[in-house]
CSV table of C-alpha atoms in Angstrom, one decimal:
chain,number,residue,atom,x,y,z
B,1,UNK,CA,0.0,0.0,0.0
B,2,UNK,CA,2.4,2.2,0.8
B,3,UNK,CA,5.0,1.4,-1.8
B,4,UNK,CA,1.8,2.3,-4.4
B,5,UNK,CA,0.9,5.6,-2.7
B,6,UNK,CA,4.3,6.4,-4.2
B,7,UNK,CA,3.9,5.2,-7.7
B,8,UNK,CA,2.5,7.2,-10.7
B,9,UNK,CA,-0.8,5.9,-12.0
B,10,UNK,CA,0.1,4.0,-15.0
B,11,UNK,CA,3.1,2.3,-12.8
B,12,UNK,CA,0.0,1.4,-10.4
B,13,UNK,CA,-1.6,-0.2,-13.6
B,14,UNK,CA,1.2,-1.6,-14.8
B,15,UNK,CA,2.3,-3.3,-11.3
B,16,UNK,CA,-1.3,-4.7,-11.3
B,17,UNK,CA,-1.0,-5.9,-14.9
B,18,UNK,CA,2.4,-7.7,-14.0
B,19,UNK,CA,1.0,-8.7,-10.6
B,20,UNK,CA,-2.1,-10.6,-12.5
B,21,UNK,CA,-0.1,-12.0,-15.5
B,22,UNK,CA,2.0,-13.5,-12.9
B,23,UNK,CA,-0.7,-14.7,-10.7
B,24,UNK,CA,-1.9,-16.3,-14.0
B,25,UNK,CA,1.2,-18.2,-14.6
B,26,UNK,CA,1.3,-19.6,-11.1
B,27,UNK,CA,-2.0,-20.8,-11.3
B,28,UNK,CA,-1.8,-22.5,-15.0
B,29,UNK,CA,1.8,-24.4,-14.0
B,30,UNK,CA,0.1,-25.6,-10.4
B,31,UNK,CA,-2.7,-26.7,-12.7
B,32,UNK,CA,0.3,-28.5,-14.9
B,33,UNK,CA,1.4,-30.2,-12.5
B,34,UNK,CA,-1.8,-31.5,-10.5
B,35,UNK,CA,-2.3,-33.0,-13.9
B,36,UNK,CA,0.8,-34.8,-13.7
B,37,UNK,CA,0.8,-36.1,-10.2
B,38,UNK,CA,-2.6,-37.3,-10.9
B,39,UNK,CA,-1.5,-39.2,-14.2
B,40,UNK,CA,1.5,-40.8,-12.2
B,41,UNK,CA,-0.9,-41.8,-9.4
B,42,UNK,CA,-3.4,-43.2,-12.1
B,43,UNK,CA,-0.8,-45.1,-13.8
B,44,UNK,CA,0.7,-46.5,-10.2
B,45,UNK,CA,-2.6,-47.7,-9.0
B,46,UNK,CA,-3.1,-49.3,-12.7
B,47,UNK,CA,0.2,-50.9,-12.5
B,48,UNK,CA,-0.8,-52.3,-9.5
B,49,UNK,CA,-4.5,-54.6,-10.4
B,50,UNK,CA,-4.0,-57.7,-12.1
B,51,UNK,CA,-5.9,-58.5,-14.8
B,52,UNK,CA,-9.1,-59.8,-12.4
B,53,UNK,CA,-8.9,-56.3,-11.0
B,54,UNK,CA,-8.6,-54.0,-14.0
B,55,UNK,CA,-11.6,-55.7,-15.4
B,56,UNK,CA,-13.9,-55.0,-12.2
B,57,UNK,CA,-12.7,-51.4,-12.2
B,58,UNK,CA,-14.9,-51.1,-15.3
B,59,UNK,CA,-18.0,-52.5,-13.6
B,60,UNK,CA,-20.6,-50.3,-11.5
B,61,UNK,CA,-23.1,-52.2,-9.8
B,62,UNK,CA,-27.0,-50.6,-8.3
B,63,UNK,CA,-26.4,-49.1,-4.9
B,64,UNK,CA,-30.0,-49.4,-3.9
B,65,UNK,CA,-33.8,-50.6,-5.5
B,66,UNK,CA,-35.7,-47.2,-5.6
B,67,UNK,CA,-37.1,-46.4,-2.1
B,68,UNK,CA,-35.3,-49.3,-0.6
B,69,UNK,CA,-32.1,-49.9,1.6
B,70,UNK,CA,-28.8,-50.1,0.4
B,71,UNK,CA,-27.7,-53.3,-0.7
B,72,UNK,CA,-25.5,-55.4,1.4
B,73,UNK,CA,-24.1,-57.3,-1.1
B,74,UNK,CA,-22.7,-53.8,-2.2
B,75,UNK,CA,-20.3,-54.1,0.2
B,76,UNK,CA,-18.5,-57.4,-0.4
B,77,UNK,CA,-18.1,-56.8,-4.2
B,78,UNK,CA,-16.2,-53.7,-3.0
B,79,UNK,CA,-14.1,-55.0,-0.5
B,80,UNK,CA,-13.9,-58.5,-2.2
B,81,UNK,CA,-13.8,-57.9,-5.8
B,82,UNK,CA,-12.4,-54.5,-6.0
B,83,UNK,CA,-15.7,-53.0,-8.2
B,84,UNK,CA,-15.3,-49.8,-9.8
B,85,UNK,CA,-18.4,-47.9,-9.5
B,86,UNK,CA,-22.0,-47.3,-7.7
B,87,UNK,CA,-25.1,-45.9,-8.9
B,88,UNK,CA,-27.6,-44.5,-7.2
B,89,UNK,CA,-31.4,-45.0,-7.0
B,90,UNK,CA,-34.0,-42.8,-5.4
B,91,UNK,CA,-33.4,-42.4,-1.7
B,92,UNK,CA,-32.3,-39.7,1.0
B,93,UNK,CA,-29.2,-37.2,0.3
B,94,UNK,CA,-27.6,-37.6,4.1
B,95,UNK,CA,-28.0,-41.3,3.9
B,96,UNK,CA,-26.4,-41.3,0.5
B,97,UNK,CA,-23.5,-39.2,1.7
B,98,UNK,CA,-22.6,-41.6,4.6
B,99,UNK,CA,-23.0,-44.8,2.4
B,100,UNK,CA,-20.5,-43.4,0.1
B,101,UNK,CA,-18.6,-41.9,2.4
B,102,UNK,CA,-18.6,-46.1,4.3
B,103,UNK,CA,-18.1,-47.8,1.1
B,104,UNK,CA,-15.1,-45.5,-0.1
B,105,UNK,CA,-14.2,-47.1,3.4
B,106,UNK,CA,-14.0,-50.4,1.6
B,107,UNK,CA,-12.3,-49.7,-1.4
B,108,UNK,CA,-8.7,-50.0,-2.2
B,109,UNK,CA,-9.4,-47.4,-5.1
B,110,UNK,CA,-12.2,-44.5,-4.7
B,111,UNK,CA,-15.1,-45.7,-6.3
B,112,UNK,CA,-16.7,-43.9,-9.2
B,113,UNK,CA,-19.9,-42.8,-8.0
B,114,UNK,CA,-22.8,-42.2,-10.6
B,115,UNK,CA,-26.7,-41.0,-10.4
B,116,UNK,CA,-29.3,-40.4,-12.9
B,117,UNK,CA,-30.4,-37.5,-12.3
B,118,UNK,CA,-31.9,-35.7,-15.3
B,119,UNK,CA,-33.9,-32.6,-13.8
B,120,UNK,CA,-31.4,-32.2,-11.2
B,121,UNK,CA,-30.8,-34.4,-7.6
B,122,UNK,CA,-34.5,-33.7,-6.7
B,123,UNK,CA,-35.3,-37.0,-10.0
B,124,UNK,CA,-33.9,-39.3,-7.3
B,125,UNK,CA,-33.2,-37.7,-3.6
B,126,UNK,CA,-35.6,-36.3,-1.5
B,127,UNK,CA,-35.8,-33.0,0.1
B,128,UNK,CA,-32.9,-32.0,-3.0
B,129,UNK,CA,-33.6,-29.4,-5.8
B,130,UNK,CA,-36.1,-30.3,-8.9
B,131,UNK,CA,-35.6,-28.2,-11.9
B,132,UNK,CA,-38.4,-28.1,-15.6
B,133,UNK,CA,-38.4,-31.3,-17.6
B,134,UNK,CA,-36.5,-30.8,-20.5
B,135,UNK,CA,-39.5,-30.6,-23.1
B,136,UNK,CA,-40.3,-26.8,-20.5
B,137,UNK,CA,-36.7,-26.2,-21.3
B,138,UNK,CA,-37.1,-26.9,-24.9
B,139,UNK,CA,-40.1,-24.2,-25.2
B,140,UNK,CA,-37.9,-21.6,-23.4
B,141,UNK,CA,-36.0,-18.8,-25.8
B,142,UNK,CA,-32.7,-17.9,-23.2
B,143,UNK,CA,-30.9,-21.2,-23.3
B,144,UNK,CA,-28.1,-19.5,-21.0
B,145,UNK,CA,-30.7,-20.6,-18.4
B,146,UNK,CA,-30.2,-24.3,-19.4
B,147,UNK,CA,-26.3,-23.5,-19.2
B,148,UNK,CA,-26.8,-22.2,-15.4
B,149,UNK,CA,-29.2,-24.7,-14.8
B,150,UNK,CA,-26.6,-27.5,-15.8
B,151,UNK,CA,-24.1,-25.5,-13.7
B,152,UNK,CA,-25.9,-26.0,-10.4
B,153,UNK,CA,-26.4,-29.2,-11.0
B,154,UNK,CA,-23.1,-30.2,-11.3
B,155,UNK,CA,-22.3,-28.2,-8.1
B,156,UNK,CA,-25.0,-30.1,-6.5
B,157,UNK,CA,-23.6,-33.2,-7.4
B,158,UNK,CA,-19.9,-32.6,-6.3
B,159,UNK,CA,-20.8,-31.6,-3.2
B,160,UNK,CA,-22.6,-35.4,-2.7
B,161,UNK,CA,-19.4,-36.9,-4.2
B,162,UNK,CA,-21.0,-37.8,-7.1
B,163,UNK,CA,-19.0,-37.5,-10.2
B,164,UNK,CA,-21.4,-38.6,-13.5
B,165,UNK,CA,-24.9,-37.4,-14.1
B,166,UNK,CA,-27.0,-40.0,-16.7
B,167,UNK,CA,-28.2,-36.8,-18.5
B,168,UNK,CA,-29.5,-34.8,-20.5
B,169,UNK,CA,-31.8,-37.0,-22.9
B,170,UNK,CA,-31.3,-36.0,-26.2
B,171,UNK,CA,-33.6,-38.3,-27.3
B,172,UNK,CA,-35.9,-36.5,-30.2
B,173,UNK,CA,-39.2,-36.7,-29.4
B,174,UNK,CA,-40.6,-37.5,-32.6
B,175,UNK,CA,-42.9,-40.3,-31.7
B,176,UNK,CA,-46.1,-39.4,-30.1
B,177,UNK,CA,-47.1,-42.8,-28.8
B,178,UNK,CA,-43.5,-43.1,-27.1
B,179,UNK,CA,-44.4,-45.1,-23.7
B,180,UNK,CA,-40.9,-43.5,-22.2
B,181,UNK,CA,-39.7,-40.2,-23.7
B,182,UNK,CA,-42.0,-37.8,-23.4
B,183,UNK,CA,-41.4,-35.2,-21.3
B,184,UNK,CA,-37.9,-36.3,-21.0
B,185,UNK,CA,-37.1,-34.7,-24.3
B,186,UNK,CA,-36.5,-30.7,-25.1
B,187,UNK,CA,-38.6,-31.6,-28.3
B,188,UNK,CA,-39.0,-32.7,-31.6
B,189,UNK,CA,-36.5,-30.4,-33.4
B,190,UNK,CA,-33.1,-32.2,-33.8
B,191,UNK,CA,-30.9,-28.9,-33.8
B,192,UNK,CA,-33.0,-27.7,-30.3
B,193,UNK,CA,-32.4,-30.9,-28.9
B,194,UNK,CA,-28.5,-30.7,-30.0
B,195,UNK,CA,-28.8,-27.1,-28.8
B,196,UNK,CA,-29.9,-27.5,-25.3
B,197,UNK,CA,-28.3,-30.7,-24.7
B,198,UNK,CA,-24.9,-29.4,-24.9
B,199,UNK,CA,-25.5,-26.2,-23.3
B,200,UNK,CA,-26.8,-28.3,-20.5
B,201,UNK,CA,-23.7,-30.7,-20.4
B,202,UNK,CA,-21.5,-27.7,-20.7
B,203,UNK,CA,-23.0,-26.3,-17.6
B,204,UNK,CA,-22.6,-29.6,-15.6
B,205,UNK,CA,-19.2,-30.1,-17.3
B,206,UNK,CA,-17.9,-26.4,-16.4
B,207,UNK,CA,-18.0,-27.9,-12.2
B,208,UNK,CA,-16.2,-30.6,-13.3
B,209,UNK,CA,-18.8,-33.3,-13.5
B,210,UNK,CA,-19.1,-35.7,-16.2
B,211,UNK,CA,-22.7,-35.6,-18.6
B,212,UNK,CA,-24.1,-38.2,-20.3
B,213,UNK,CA,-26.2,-37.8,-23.8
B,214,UNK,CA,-28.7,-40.3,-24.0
B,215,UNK,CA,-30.1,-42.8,-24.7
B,216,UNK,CA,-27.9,-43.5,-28.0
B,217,UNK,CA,-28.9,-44.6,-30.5
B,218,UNK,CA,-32.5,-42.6,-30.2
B,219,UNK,CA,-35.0,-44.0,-28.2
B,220,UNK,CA,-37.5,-40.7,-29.3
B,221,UNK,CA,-39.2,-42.6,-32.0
B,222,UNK,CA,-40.0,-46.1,-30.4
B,223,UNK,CA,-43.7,-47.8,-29.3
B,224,UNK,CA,-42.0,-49.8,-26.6
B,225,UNK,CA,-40.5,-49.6,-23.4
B,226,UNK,CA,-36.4,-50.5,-23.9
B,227,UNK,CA,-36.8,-50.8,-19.8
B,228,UNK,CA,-39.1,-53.8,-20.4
B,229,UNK,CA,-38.8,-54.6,-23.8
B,230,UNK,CA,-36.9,-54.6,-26.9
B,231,UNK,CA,-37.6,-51.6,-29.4
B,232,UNK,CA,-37.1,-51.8,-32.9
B,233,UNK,CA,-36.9,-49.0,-35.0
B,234,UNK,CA,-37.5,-49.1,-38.7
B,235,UNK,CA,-36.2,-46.0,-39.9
B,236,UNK,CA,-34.4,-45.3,-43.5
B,237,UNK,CA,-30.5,-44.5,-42.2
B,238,UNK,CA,-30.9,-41.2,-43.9
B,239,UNK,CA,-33.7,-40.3,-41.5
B,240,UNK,CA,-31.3,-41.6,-38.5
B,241,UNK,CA,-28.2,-40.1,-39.1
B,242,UNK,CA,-30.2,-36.7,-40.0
B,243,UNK,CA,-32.9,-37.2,-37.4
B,244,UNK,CA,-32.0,-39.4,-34.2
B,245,UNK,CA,-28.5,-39.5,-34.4
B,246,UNK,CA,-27.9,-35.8,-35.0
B,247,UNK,CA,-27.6,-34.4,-31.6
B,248,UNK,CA,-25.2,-37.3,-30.5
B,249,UNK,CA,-23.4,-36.1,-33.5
């Protein structure tokens, strides 16, 4: 303070200036070399499985029927088999927080901890935030609100330890007899859907969670339920790759 009272103006400015550039350059070499200590970590833990093990790290098992307790059997594949992953059904945010927290206890390796949680925690946790269905979202005209939207999601989600959302849907909704869309979609316009879906990963993405499209390959123009059945779908592949397949594209 002192030594600036002393300074002209544009010495202030360009003290600040050099003060900032080099605060800057701090912060993008600490973020260097995070990086790298996490890659040598990675590749040490890696180097460590056997084969039995690297193949369970790519395995995520159901942490819960929705509504019900936690399964038990949870907690041998963790501490038994090594599994990768949970992911979460509907149930109660404290409760999930301390199961984690327990079966993180468990695991040689921090699990990778998933949800499906479309419009926001509130799909699957009670007393947690619910935000529009996506087909509200797709009728809106400021998609920067989709954007924010995904951004509080995603700082919802980190703060529960949770670190991949099974959303957006970018299903198009093109079938009105769809049993399972629905609502779920921002509509029936491929370049909204596009749009809004990767403003809405964005968001999420921009607090360091991992987004999901789904459900690839399109599941907007089906009669059936792929939760209980098989669809088919018998469209030209010019209509899918211009139609379904465009906002995965």
């Amino acid at each position: 303070m002192i030594i600036f009272r002393k300074l002209s103006k544009n010495k202030i400015v360009l003290a600040v200036f050099f003060v900032t550039v080099f605060a800057f350059q701090m912060t993008a070499q600490y973020i260097q070399e995070s990086h790298l200590q996490e890659e040598i970590w990675i590749d040490s833990i890696y180097n460590s499985l056997n084969l039995e093990e690297r193949i369970a790290q790519l395995i995520f098992v159901r942490a819960n029927y929705s509504g019900k307790p936690y399964l038990n059997s949870v907690d041998t594949l963790i501490s038994k088999y090594n599994i990768g992953g949970v992911v979460f059904f509907k149930g109660d945010p404290v409760a999930q927080v301390i199961k984690t927290n327990y079966w993180n206890s468990l695991s040689k390796i921090p699990l990778f901890v998933a949800i499906d949680a479309e419009w926001g925690l509130g799909m699957r946790l009670k007393n947690s935030i619910s935000y529009p269905l996506q087909m509200t979202l797709g009728a809106i005209s400021n998609n920067n609100l989709i954007y924010r939207m995904g951004q509080q999601i995603g700082e919802q989600c980190k703060r529960m330890g949770i670190h991949i959302n099974f959303a957006p849907v970018v299903d198009v909704n093109s079938n009105p007899k769809n049993p399972v869309i629905g609502m779920r979609s921002f509509g029936q316009n491929p370049n909204i859907v596009a749009e809004k879906g990767n403003l809405y990963m964005l968001g999420m993405q921009s607090k360091g969670l991992i987004a999901c499209a789904k459900h690839f390959p399109g599941h907007g123009n089906t009669y059936k339920d792929s939760h209980t059945d098989l669809p088919v779908v018998t469209s030209s592949r010019n209509i899918l790759n211009n139609h379904d397949l465009y906002p995965f594209q």
